[in-house]
XYZ file of C-alpha atoms in Angstrom:
169
model
C 6.650 4.321 -4.296
C 5.446 1.242 -6.093
C 8.873 -0.334 -6.571
C 9.391 0.072 -2.697
C 5.892 -1.137 -2.029
C 6.625 -4.348 -4.279
C 9.996 -4.904 -2.471
C 8.379 -4.752 0.933
C 5.625 -7.161 -0.523
C 8.289 -9.566 -2.107
C 10.437 -9.641 1.176
C 7.201 -10.258 3.537
C 6.266 -12.990 0.976
C 9.175 -14.929 1.621
C 7.660 -15.735 5.010
C 3.856 -15.020 4.832
C 1.173 -14.497 2.160
C 0.775 -11.156 0.524
C -2.008 -9.854 -1.559
C -1.138 -6.763 -3.745
C -4.033 -4.871 -5.240
C -2.339 -3.421 -8.410
C -5.177 -0.689 -9.124
C -2.903 0.817 -11.900
C -0.439 -0.458 -14.559
C -0.900 -4.220 -13.898
C 0.975 -4.832 -17.144
C 4.170 -3.318 -15.465
C 4.229 -5.879 -12.673
C 5.494 -8.919 -14.496
C 8.756 -7.314 -15.429
C 8.948 -5.769 -11.982
C 8.653 -9.158 -10.459
C 11.110 -10.581 -12.708
C 13.602 -7.913 -11.775
C 12.917 -8.293 -7.991
C 13.640 -12.160 -8.560
C 16.880 -11.513 -10.614
C 18.226 -9.009 -7.997
C 17.089 -11.373 -4.871
C 18.050 -14.485 -6.623
C 15.061 -16.168 -5.381
C 11.270 -16.512 -6.244
C 8.987 -13.936 -5.293
C 7.284 -16.198 -2.808
C 3.604 -15.983 -1.862
C 2.845 -13.023 -3.460
C -0.885 -12.849 -5.023
C -1.981 -9.922 -7.171
C -5.412 -8.622 -7.285
C -5.361 -7.186 -10.852
C -7.817 -4.493 -10.960
C -8.783 -1.590 -8.552
C -10.926 -2.493 -5.594
C -13.873 0.004 -5.094
C -13.831 1.028 -1.595
C -16.938 2.942 -2.139
C -18.924 -0.385 -2.840
C -19.476 -2.296 0.359
C -20.434 -5.350 -1.710
C -16.908 -5.290 -3.784
C -15.181 -5.045 -0.316
C -16.754 -8.027 0.993
C -16.293 -9.816 -2.170
C -12.592 -9.201 -1.996
C -12.417 -10.244 1.587
C -14.254 -13.674 0.287
C -11.985 -14.058 -2.526
C -8.822 -13.730 -0.456
C -9.911 -15.723 2.636
C -8.077 -18.835 1.932
C -4.946 -17.048 1.213
C -4.692 -15.712 4.914
C -2.371 -12.645 3.833
C -0.454 -11.153 6.333
C -0.118 -8.050 4.289
C -2.279 -6.541 1.719
C -0.697 -3.572 -0.466
C -3.177 -1.170 -1.935
C -1.469 0.738 -4.884
C -2.508 3.255 -5.387
C -5.390 4.273 -3.193
C -6.542 7.017 -5.468
C -7.678 4.317 -8.190
C -9.403 2.308 -5.444
C -11.420 5.412 -4.481
C -13.316 5.953 -7.733
C -16.660 8.027 -6.832
C -15.204 9.217 -3.917
C -13.563 12.662 -3.138
C -10.108 12.122 -1.524
C -10.295 15.774 -0.433
C -13.403 15.526 1.700
C -13.567 14.157 5.243
C -16.803 12.389 4.575
C -15.402 10.428 1.402
C -12.091 9.746 2.776
C -13.845 8.500 6.157
C -15.788 6.044 3.845
C -12.442 4.706 2.409
C -10.929 4.502 5.874
C -13.978 2.509 6.856
C -13.514 0.167 4.018
C -9.982 -0.326 4.676
C -10.541 -0.994 8.433
C -13.187 -3.591 7.353
C -10.504 -5.255 5.328
C -8.050 -5.328 8.089
C -10.489 -6.431 10.784
C -11.885 -9.355 8.576
C -8.490 -10.564 7.154
C -6.144 -9.538 10.542
C -3.728 -8.496 7.732
C -1.391 -5.303 7.822
C -2.211 -2.747 5.129
C 0.285 -0.945 3.221
C -1.409 1.939 1.264
C 0.429 3.648 -1.462
C -0.766 7.332 -1.937
C 0.524 10.352 -3.812
C 1.566 13.822 -2.170
C -0.146 16.922 -3.046
C 1.181 19.512 -5.584
C 3.646 20.912 -2.878
C 5.200 17.550 -1.943
C 4.780 18.538 1.765
C 2.168 15.885 2.701
C -0.090 13.488 0.996
C -3.158 14.470 -1.309
C -6.514 14.841 0.265
C -8.237 14.879 3.450
C -5.923 14.600 6.876
C -8.566 11.793 7.869
C -6.183 9.160 6.138
C -3.178 10.390 7.964
C -5.148 10.213 11.295
C -6.165 6.647 10.503
C -2.578 5.397 9.907
C -0.400 3.816 12.415
C 2.845 4.862 10.496
C 3.198 7.376 7.448
C 6.530 7.016 5.405
C 7.362 9.357 2.660
C 9.364 8.427 -0.351
C 10.997 11.027 -2.378
C 13.962 11.716 -4.624
C 16.879 13.658 -2.968
C 18.793 16.279 -5.140
C 21.774 13.905 -5.755
C 19.411 11.367 -7.233
C 19.106 8.972 -4.345
C 15.652 7.849 -3.138
C 14.924 8.926 0.398
C 12.499 7.108 2.837
C 11.300 9.307 5.553
C 9.273 8.335 8.641
C 6.605 11.011 9.144
C 4.356 9.598 11.783
C 4.672 6.416 13.997
C 2.059 5.935 16.792
C 4.177 3.692 18.948
C 7.867 3.931 19.605
C 10.506 6.242 18.084
C 10.531 7.364 14.370
C 13.092 5.666 12.492
C 16.060 7.781 11.083
C 15.724 8.757 7.303
C 17.200 6.179 4.881
C 18.499 6.744 1.351
């Protein structure tokens, strides 16, 4: 999921500024960016890393983040992964996931950026972890998983407007 999110961020950053909240394993991103640049044979573009989790439970932290990235004017903000930005919140309750969604919508409204949220599936791999409040708030839900033959599959599970795209591997 993170590799795909970084690819989307890098591709978008070729034309528009992108802020990537690397909430876990920030030390892994330098080599990932190097690999992306080598593969695409170009610089990563206007990609900016927020190098720590953003506490969606803390209204002050959310507004400080918005103020810090204001001059960047990102077209896309990646939150990777959501769980690391929900410290103090329970992703399984409608109330706490609602608070996280409210914070995400606050970021979206103030920055006018699209949000790409990386979230994990549950134990059965059938759907994402936690409250269905998150899915309800999303305009599009895409699932990334491994096929039996080893290829990575990209499935559109929800799309508010228009036709869902066909699965890709």
